[in-house]
PDB file of C-alpha atoms in Angstrom:
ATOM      1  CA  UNK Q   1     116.770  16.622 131.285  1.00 53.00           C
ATOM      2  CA  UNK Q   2     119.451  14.434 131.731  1.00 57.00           C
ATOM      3  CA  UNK Q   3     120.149  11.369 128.700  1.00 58.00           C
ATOM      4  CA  UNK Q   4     119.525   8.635 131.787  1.00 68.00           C
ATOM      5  CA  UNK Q   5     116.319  10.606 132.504  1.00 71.00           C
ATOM      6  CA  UNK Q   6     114.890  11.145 128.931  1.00 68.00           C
ATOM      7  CA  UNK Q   7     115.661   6.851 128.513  1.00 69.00           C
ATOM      8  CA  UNK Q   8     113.841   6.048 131.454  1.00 74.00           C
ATOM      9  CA  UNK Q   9     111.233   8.148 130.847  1.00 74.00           C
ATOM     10  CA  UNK Q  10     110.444   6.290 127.468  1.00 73.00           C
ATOM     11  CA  UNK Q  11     112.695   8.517 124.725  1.00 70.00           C
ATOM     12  CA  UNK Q  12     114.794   6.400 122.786  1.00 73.00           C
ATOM     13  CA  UNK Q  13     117.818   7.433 120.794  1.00 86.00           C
ATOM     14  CA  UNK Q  14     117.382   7.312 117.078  1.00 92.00           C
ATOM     15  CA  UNK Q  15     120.271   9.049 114.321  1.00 94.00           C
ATOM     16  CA  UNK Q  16     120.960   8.561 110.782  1.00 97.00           C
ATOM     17  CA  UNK Q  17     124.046   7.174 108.121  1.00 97.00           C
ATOM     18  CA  UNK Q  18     125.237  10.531 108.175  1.00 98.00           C
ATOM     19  CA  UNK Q  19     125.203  10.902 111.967  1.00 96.00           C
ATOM     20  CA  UNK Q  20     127.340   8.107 112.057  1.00 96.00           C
ATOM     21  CA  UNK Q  21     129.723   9.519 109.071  1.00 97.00           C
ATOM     22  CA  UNK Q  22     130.078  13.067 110.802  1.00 95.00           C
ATOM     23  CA  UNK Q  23     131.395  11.385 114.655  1.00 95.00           C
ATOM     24  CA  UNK Q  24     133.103   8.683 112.853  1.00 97.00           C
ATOM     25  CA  UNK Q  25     135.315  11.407 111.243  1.00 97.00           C
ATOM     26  CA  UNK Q  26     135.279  13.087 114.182  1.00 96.00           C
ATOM     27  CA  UNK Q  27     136.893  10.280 116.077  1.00 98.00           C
ATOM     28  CA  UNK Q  28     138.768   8.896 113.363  1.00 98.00           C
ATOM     29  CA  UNK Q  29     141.055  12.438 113.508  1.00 98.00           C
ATOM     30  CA  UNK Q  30     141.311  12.751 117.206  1.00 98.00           C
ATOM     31  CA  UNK Q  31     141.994   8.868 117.804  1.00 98.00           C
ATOM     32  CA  UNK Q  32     142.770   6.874 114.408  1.00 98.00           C
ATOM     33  CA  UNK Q  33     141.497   4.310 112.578  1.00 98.00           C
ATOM     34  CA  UNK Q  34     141.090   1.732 115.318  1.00 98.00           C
ATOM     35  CA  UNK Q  35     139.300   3.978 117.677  1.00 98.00           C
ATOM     36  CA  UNK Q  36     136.960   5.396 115.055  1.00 98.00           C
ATOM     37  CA  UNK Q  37     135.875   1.903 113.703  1.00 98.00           C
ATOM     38  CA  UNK Q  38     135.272   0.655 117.567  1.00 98.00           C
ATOM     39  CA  UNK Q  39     133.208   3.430 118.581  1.00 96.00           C
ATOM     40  CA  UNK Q  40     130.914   2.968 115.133  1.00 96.00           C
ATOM     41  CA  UNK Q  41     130.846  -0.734 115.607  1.00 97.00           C
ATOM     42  CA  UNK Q  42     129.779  -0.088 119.267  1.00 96.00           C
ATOM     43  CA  UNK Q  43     127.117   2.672 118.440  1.00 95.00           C
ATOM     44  CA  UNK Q  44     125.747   0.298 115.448  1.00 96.00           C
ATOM     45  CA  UNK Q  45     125.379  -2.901 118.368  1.00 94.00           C
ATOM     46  CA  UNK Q  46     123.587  -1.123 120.913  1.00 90.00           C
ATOM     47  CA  UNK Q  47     119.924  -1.713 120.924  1.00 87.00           C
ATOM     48  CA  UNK Q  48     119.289   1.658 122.861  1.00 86.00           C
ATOM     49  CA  UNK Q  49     120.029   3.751 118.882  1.00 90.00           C
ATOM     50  CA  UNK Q  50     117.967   3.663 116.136  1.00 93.00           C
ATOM     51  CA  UNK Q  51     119.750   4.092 112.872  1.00 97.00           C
ATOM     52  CA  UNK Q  52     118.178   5.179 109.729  1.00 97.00           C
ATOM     53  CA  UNK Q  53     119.171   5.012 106.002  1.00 97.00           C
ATOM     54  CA  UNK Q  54     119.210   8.375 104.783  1.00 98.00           C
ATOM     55  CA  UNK Q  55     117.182   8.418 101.557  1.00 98.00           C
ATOM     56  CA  UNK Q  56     117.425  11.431  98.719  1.00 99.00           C
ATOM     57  CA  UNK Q  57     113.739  12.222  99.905  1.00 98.00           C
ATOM     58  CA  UNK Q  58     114.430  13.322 103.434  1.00 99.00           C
ATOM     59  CA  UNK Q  59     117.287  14.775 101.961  1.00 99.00           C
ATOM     60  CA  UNK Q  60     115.320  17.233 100.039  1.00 99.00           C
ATOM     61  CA  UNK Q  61     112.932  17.537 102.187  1.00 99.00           C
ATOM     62  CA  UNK Q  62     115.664  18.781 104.551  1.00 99.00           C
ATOM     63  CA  UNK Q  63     116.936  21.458 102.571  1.00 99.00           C
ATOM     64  CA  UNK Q  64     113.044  22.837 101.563  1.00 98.00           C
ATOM     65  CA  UNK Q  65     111.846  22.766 105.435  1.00 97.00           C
ATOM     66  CA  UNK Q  66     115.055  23.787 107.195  1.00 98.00           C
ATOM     67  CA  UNK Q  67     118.441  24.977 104.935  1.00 98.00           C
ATOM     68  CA  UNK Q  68     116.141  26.910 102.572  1.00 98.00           C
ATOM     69  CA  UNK Q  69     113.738  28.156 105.102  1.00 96.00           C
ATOM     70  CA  UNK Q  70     116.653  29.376 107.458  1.00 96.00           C
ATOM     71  CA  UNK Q  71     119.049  31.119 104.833  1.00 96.00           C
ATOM     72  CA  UNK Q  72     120.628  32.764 107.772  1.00 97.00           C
ATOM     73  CA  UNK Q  73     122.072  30.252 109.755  1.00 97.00           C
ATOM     74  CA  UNK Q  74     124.919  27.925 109.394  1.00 96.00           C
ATOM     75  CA  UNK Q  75     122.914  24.767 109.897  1.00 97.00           C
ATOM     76  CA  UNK Q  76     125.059  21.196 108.093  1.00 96.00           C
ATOM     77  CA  UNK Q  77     123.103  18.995 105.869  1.00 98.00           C
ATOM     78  CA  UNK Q  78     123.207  16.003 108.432  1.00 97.00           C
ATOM     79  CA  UNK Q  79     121.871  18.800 110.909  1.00 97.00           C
ATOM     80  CA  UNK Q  80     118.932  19.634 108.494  1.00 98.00           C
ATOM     81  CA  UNK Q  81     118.400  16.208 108.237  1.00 98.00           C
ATOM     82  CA  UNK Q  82     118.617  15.279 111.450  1.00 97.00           C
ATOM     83  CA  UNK Q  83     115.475  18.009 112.368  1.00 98.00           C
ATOM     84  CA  UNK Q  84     113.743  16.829 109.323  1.00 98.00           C
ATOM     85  CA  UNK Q  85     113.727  13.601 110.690  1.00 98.00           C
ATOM     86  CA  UNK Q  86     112.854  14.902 114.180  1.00 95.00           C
ATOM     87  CA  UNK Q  87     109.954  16.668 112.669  1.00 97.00           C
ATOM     88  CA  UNK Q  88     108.474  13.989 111.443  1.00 97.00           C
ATOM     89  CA  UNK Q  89     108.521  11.639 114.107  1.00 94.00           C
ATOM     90  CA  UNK Q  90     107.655  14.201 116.235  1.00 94.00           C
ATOM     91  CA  UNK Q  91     110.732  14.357 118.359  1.00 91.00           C
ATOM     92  CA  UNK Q  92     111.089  17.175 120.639  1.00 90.00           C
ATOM     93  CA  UNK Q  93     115.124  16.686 122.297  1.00 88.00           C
ATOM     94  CA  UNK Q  94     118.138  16.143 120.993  1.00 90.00           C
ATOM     95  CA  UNK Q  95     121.491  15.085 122.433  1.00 86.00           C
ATOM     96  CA  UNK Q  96     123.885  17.689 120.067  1.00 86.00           C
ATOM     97  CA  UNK Q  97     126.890  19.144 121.031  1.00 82.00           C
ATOM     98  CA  UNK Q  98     125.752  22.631 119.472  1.00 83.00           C
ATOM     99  CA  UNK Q  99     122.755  25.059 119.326  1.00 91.00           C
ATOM    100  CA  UNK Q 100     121.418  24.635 116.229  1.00 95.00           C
ATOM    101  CA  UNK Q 101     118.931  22.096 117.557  1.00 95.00           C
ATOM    102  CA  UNK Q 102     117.883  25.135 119.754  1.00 95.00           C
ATOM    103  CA  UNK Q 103     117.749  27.814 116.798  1.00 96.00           C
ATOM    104  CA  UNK Q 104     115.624  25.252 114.922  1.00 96.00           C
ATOM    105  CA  UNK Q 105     113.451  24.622 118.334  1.00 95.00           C
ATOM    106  CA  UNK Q 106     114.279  21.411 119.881  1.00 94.00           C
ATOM    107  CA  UNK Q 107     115.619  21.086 123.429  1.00 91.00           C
ATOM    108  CA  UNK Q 108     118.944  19.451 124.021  1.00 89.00           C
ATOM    109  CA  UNK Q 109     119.524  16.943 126.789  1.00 83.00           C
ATOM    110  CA  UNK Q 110     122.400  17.126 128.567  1.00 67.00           C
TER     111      UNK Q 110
END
């Protein structure tokens, strides 16, 4: 499923603080500082995300349900969040650029 298709079929975007942190580094070394702090400014105005705090409780519940439980992979702690999170608003898709969302069981949208 396309991201055009999964928004008009009712899904709605939501991330968290370290979502943001992770792209806005990402951005801030391929573009610099004024790039970086548009795109976050831009992804923090538009109504279509959801952005969530990031409290130490998801943050351990993260690492029981998903960086302890899968010792083998490589998954990031704002991964393992971000499927904690998932889990428990029952999400099912994720627009990620890798397939970790996959190994965990979530379809990406493309």
């Amino acid at each position: 499923m396309t991201g055009r298709r999964f928004l008009e079929s009712g899904g709605r975007w939501l991330g968290t603080a370290l979502v943001l942190a992770e792209f806005h580094g990402h951005v801030l070394h391929r573009r610099g500082p004024a790039a970086a702090r548009s795109v976050l400014s831009a992804l923090l105005e538009d109504p279509l995300y959801q952005w969530r705090d990031v409290p130490v409780s998801l943050v351990r519940a993260a690492i029981a349900g998903w960086l302890d439980r899968f010792r083998d992979q490589r998954f990031s702690l704002t991964d393992a969040v971000s499927f904690e999170l998932m889990r428990q608003e029952r999400l099912t898709a994720a627009f990620a650029f890798d397939t970790d969302f996959v190994t965990a069981g979530f379809e990406l949208l493309g």
